[in-house]
Short mmCIF file of C-alpha atoms in Angstrom, two decimals:
data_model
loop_
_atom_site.label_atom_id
_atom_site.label_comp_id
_atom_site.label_asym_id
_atom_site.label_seq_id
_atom_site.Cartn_x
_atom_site.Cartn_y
_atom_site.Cartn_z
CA UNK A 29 -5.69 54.26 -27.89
CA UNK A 30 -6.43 51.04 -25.83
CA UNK A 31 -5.13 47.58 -26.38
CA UNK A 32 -6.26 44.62 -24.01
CA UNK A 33 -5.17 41.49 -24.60
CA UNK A 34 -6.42 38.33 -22.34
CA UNK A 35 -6.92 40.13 -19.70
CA UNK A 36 -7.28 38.15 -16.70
CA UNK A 37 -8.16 39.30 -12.72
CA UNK A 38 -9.49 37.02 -9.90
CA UNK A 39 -10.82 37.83 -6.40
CA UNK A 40 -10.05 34.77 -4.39
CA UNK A 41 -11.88 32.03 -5.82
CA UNK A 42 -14.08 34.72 -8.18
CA UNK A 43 -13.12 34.88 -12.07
CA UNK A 44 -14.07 38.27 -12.27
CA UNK A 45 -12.33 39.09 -16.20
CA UNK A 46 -11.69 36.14 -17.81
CA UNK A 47 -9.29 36.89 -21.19
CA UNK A 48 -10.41 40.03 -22.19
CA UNK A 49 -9.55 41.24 -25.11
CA UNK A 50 -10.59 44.27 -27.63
CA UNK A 51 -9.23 47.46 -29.19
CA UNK A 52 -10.56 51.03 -28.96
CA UNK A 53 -9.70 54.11 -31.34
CA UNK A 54 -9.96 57.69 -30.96
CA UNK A 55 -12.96 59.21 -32.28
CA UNK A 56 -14.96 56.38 -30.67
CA UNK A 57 -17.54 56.42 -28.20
CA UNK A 58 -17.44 52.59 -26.39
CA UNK A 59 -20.46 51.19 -24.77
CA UNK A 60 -19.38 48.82 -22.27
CA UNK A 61 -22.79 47.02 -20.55
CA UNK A 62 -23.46 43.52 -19.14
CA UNK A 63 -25.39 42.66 -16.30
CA UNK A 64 -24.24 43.68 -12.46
CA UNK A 65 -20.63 41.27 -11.84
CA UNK A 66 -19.81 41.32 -15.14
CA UNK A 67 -16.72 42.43 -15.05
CA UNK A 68 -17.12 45.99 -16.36
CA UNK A 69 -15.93 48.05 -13.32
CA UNK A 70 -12.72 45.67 -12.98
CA UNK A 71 -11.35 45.76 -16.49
CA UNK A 72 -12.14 49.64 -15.99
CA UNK A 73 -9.81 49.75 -12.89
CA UNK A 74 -7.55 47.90 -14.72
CA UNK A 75 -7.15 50.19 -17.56
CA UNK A 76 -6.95 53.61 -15.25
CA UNK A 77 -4.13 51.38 -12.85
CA UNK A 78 -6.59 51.55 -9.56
CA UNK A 79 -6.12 48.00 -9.95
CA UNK A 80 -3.29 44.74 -11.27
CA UNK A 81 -4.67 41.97 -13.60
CA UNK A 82 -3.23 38.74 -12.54
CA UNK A 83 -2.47 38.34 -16.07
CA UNK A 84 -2.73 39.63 -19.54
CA UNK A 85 -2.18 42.91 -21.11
CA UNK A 86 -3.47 46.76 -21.38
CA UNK A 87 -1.86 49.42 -23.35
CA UNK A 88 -3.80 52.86 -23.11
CA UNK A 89 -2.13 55.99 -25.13
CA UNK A 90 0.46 53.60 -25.87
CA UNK A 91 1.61 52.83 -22.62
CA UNK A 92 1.41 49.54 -20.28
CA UNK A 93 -1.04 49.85 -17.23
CA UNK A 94 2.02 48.14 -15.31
CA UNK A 95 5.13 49.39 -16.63
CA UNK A 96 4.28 52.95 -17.16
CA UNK A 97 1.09 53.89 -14.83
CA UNK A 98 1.65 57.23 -14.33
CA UNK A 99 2.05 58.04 -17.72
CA UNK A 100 -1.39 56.13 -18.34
CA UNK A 101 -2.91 58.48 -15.87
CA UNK A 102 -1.91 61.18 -17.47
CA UNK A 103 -3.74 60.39 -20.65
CA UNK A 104 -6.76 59.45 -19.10
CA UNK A 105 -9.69 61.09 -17.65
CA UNK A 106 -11.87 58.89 -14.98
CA UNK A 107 -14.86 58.94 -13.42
CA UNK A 108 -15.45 56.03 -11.30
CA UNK A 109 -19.00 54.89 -10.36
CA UNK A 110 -18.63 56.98 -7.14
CA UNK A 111 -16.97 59.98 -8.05
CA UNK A 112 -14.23 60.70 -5.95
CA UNK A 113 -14.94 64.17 -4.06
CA UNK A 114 -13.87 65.96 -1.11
CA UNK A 115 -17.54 67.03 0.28
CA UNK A 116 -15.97 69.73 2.64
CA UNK A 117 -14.31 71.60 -0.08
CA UNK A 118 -15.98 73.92 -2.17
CA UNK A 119 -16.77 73.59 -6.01
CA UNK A 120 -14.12 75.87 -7.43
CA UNK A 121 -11.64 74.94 -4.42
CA UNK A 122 -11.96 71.50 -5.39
CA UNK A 123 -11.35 71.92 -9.26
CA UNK A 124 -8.74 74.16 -8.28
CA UNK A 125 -7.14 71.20 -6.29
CA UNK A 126 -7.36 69.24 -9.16
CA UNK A 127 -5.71 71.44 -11.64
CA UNK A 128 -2.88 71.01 -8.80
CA UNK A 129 -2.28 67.48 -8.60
CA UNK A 130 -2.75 67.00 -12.45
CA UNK A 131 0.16 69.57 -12.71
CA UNK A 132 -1.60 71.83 -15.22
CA UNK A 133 0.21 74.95 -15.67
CA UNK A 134 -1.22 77.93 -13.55
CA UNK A 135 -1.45 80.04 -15.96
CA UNK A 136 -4.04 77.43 -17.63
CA UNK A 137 -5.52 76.69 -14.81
CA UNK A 138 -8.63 79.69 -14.57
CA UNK A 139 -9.24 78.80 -18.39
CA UNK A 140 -9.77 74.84 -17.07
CA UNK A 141 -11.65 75.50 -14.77
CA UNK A 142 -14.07 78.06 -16.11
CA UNK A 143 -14.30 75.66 -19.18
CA UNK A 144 -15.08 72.38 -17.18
CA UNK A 145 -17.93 74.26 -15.25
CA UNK A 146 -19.46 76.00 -18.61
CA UNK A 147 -19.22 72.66 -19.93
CA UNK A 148 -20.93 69.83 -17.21
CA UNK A 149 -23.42 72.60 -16.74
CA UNK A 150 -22.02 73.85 -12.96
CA UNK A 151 -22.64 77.84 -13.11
CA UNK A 152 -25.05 77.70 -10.60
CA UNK A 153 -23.41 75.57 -7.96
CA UNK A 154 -19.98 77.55 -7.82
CA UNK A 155 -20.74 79.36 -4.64
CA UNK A 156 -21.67 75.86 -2.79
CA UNK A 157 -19.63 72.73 -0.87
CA UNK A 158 -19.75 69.90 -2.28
CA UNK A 159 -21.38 67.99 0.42
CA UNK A 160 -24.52 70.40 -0.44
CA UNK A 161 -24.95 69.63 -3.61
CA UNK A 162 -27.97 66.96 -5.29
CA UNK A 163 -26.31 63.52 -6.45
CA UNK A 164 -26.73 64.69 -9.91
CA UNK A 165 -24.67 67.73 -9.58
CA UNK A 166 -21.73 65.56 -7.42
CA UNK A 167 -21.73 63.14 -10.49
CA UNK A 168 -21.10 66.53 -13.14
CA UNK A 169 -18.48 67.84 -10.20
CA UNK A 170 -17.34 63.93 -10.92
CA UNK A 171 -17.40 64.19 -14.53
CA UNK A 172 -15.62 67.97 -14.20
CA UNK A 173 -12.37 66.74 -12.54
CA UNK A 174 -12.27 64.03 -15.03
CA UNK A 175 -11.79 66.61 -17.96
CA UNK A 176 -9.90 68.99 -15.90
CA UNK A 177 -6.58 68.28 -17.63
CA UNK A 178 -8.02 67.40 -21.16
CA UNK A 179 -7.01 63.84 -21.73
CA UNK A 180 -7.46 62.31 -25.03
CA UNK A 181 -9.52 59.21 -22.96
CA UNK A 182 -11.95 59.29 -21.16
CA UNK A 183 -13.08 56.05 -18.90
CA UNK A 184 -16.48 56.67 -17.78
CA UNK A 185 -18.36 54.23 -15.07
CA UNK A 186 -22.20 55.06 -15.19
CA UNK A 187 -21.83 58.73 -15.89
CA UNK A 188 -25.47 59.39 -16.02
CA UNK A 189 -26.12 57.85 -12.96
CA UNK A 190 -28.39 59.93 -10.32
CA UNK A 191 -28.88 62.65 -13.21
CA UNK A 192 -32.58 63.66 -13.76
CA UNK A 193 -33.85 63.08 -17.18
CA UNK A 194 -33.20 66.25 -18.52
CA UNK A 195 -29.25 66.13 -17.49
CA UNK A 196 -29.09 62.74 -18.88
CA UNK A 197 -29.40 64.11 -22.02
CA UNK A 198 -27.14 66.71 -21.42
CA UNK A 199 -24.35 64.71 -20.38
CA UNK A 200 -25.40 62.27 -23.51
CA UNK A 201 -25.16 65.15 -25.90
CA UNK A 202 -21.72 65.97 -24.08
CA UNK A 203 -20.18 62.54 -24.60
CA UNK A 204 -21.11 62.52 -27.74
CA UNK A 205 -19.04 65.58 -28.52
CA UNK A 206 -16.30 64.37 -26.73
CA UNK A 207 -16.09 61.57 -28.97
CA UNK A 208 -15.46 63.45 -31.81
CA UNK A 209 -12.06 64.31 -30.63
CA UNK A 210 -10.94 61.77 -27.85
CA UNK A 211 -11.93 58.20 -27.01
CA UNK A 212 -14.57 57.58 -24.87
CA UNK A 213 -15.38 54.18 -23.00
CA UNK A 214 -18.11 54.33 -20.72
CA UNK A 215 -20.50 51.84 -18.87
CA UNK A 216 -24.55 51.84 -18.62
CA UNK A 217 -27.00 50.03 -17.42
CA UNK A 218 -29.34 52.60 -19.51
CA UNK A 219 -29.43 50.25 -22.98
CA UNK A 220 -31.39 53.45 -24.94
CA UNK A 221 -28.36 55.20 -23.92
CA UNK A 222 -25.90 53.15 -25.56
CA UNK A 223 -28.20 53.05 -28.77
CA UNK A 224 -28.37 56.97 -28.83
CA UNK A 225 -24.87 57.53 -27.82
CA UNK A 226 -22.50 54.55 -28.65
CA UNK A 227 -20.72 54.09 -32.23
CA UNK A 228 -19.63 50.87 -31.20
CA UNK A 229 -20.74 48.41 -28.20
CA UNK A 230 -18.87 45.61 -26.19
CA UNK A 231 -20.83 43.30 -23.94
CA UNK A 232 -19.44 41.44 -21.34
CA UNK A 233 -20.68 38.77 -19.35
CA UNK A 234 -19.28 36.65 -16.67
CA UNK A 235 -15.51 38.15 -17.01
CA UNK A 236 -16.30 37.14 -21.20
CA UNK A 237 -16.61 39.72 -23.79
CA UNK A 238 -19.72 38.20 -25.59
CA UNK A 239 -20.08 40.73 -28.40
CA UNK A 240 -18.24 43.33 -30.36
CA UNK A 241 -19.62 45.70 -32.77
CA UNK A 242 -22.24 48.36 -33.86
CA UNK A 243 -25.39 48.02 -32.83
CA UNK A 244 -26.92 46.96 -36.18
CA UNK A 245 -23.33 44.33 -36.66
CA UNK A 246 -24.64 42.92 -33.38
CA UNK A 247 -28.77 42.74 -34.35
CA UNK A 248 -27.54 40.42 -37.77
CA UNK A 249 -25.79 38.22 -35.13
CA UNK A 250 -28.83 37.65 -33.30
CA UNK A 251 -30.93 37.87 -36.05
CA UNK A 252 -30.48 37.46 -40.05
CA UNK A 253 -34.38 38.86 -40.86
CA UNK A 254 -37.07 41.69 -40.09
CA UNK A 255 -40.74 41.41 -39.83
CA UNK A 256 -43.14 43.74 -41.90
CA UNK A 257 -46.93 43.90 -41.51
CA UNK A 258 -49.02 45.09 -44.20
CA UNK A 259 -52.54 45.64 -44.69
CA UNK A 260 -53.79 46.45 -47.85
CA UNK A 261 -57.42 46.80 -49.43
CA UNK A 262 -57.16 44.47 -52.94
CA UNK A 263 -56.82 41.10 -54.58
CA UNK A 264 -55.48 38.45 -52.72
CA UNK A 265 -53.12 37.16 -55.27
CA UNK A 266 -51.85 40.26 -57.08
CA UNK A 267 -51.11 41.87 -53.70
CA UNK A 268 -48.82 38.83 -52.81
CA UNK A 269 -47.37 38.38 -56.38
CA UNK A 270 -46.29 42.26 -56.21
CA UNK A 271 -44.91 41.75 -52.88
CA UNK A 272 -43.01 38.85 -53.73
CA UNK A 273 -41.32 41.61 -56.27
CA UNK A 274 -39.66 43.50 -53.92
CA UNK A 275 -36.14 43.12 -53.18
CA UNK A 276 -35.27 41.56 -49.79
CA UNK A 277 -38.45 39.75 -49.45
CA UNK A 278 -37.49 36.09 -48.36
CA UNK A 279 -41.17 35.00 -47.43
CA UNK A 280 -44.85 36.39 -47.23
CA UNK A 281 -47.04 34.78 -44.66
CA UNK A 282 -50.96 35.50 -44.84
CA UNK A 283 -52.34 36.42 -41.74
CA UNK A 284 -55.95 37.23 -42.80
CA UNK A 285 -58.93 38.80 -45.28
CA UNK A 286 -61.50 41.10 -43.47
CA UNK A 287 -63.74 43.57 -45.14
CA UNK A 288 -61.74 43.45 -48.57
CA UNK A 289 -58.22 44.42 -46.36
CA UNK A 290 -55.80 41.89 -46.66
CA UNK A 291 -52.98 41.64 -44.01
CA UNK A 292 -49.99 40.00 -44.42
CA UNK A 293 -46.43 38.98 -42.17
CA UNK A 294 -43.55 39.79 -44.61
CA UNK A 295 -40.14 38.64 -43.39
CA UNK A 296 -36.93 40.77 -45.35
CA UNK A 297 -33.62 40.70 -44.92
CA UNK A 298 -31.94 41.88 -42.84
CA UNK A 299 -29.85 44.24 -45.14
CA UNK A 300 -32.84 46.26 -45.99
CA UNK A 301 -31.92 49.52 -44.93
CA UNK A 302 -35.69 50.66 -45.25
CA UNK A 303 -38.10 48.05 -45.73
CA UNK A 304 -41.14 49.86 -44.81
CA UNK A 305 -40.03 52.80 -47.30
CA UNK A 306 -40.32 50.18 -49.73
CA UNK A 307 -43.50 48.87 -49.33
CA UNK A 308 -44.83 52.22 -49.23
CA UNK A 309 -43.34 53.11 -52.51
CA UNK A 310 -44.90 49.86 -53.50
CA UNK A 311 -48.21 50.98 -52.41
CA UNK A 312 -47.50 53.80 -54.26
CA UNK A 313 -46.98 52.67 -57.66
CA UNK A 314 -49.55 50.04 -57.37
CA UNK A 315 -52.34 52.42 -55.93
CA UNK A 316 -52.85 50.21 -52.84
CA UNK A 317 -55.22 51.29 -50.17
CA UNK A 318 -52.73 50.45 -47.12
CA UNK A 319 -54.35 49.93 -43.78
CA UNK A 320 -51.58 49.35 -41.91
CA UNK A 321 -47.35 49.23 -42.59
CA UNK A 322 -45.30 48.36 -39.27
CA UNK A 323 -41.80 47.18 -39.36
CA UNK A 324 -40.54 44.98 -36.22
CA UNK A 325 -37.07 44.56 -35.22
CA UNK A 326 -34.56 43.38 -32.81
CA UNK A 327 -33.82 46.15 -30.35
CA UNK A 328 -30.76 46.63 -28.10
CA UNK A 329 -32.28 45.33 -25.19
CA UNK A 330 -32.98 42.07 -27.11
CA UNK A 331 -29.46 41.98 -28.43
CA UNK A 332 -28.54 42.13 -24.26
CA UNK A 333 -30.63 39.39 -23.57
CA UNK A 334 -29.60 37.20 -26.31
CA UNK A 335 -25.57 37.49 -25.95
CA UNK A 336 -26.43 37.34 -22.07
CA UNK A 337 -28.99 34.75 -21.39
CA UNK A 338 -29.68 33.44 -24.70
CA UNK A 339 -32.97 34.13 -25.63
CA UNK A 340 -34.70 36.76 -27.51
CA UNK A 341 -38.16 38.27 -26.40
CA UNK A 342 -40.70 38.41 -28.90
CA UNK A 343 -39.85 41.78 -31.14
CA UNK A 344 -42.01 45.02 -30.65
CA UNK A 345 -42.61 47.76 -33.56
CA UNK A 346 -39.79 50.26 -34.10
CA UNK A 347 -41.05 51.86 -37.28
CA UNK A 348 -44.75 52.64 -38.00
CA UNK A 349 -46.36 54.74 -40.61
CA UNK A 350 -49.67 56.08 -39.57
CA UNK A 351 -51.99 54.71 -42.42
CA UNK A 352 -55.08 55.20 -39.64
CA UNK A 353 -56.96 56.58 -43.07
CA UNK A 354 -56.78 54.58 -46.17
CA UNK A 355 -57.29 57.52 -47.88
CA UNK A 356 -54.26 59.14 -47.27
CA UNK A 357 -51.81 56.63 -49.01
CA UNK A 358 -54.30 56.51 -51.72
CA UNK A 359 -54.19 59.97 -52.05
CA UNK A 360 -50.85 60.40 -52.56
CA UNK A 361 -50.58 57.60 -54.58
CA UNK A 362 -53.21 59.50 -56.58
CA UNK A 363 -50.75 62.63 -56.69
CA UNK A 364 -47.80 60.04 -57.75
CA UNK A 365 -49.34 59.10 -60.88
CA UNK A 366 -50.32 62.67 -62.00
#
């Protein structure tokens, strides 16, 4: 559905996309982030022919930004980072303008509308102008005219922006559902967003795409192991023989012995779709009192900062099971054995 290849554009002396080039598919939802001058907004320009690379290549729906823009247009829905609105013109008035210069049929034209406003959540605002409206309901009037005509892309720059938290995840749960069916490349600065949203992510940085992939593709780039730490009431040297029994385990490091509970820093690999499941089932099958069982991992936002500045903060817990009372893992280790 999109094709870039070395994708070039300058302003004056800045290099603002420098050889771009990736491939997006239908039935994708795109996360596009980098840091503020990336290059994101430009190569999205590019691609929706506001603007002309100096050099290089774009296809979208199988037609070249330059040789064939309007048919690109066409087969694209766009929401730029300000959305484009008329703030004199009413709600309906302005969809209905819309539905006009996209050439939709008129007798389609009602059903469009009614289903763009049932779907960006605008039922309540159909009576208003435009220029009354909060920011968050000018970026869904945005986000409306984009799927007025029901393009098969849609190119999406910081769609959530000035929402509220709770139409966030509205408009998240819509793109989402979008992607299903059509392509959908959109740009953040919201990193959760992307991890909640995204099937696939490309970073860019300095004109550069830096990375390419899922989320977990790009967390073995920047990292090849996780970090478990386990707490468990026992003998020092049977609890670290039986963890050295586990599959993925690459190396146990003791961290200390207090009050009989023994805690240790287990690195596994990364292609451990579970580790802390295993450990517990460990637990379980040994009848370990576990104190404590916390898997660390590289996030999203460490993934940024790595591809983007090169360095990787120190990793913070993104799996926990509450062992706050020892007697709880013993007790169903307990009900394992019976």
């Amino acid at each position: 559905m999109i094709e870039v290849k070395e994708l070039t554009k300058s302003y004056g002396p800045t290099l603002a996309v420098n050889q771009v080039s990736f491939e997006a598919r239908a039935g994708e939802v795109v996360g596009f982030i980098g840091p503020n001058g990336a290059g994101k907004t430009t190569t999205m320009r590019i691609l929706t022919c506001y603007l002309t690379a100096d050099s290089g290549s774009a296809s979208v729906a199988g037609y070249d930004v330059q040789e064939h823009p309007i048919d690109v247009r066409k087969n694209v829905g766009y929401l730029p980072e300000s959305a484009p609105l008329y703030v004199d013109m009413g709600v309906v008035d302005y969809l209905k303008f819309m539905t006009e210069i996209r050439e939709i049929p008129k007798f389609e034209r009602r059903q469009r509308i009614n289903s763009v406003i049932d779907i960006c959540g605008l039922s309540s605002v159909v009576q208003k102008d435009i220029g009354e409206l909060s920011k968050g309901f000018r970026q869904r009037v945005g986000l409306a005219q984009s799927l007025i005509h029901d393009p098969p892309i849609l190119i999406l720059d910081e769609p959530t922006s000035g929402l509220d938290p709770s139409q966030t995840i509205e408009i998240r749960n819509l793109i989402k559902e979008l992607g299903k069916e059509k392509l959908v490349l959109f740009s953040t600065h919201i990193l959760p967003e992307v991890s909640a949203t995204c099937s696939r992510i490309l970073m860019i940085n300095q004109g550069k795409i830096v990375a390419n992939g899922t989320l977990q593709e790009l967390i073995g780039q920047v990292r090849s192991d996780d970090t478990v730490h386990v707490a468990i009431r026992g003998a020092e040297e049977e609890i670290r023989t039986k963890l050295n029994e586990i599959e993925g385990v690459m190396d146990i490091r003791h961290v200390a012995t207090e009050n009989g509970v023994v805690s240790y820093e287990v690195t596994t690999s990364q292609g451990i779709d579970s580790p802390t499941e295993l450990f517990f089932l460990a637990a379980v099958e040994n009848n370990w009192q576990m104190a404590e069982l916390r898997h660390e991992s590289v996030d999203l936002e460490q993934v940024f900062l790595n591809f983007t500045t090169g360095q990787v903060e120190e990793t913070t817990p993104t799996e926990e099971i509450d062992t706050q009372t020892e007697e709880t893992v013993t007790g169903i280790a307990v009900a394992e054995e019976e």
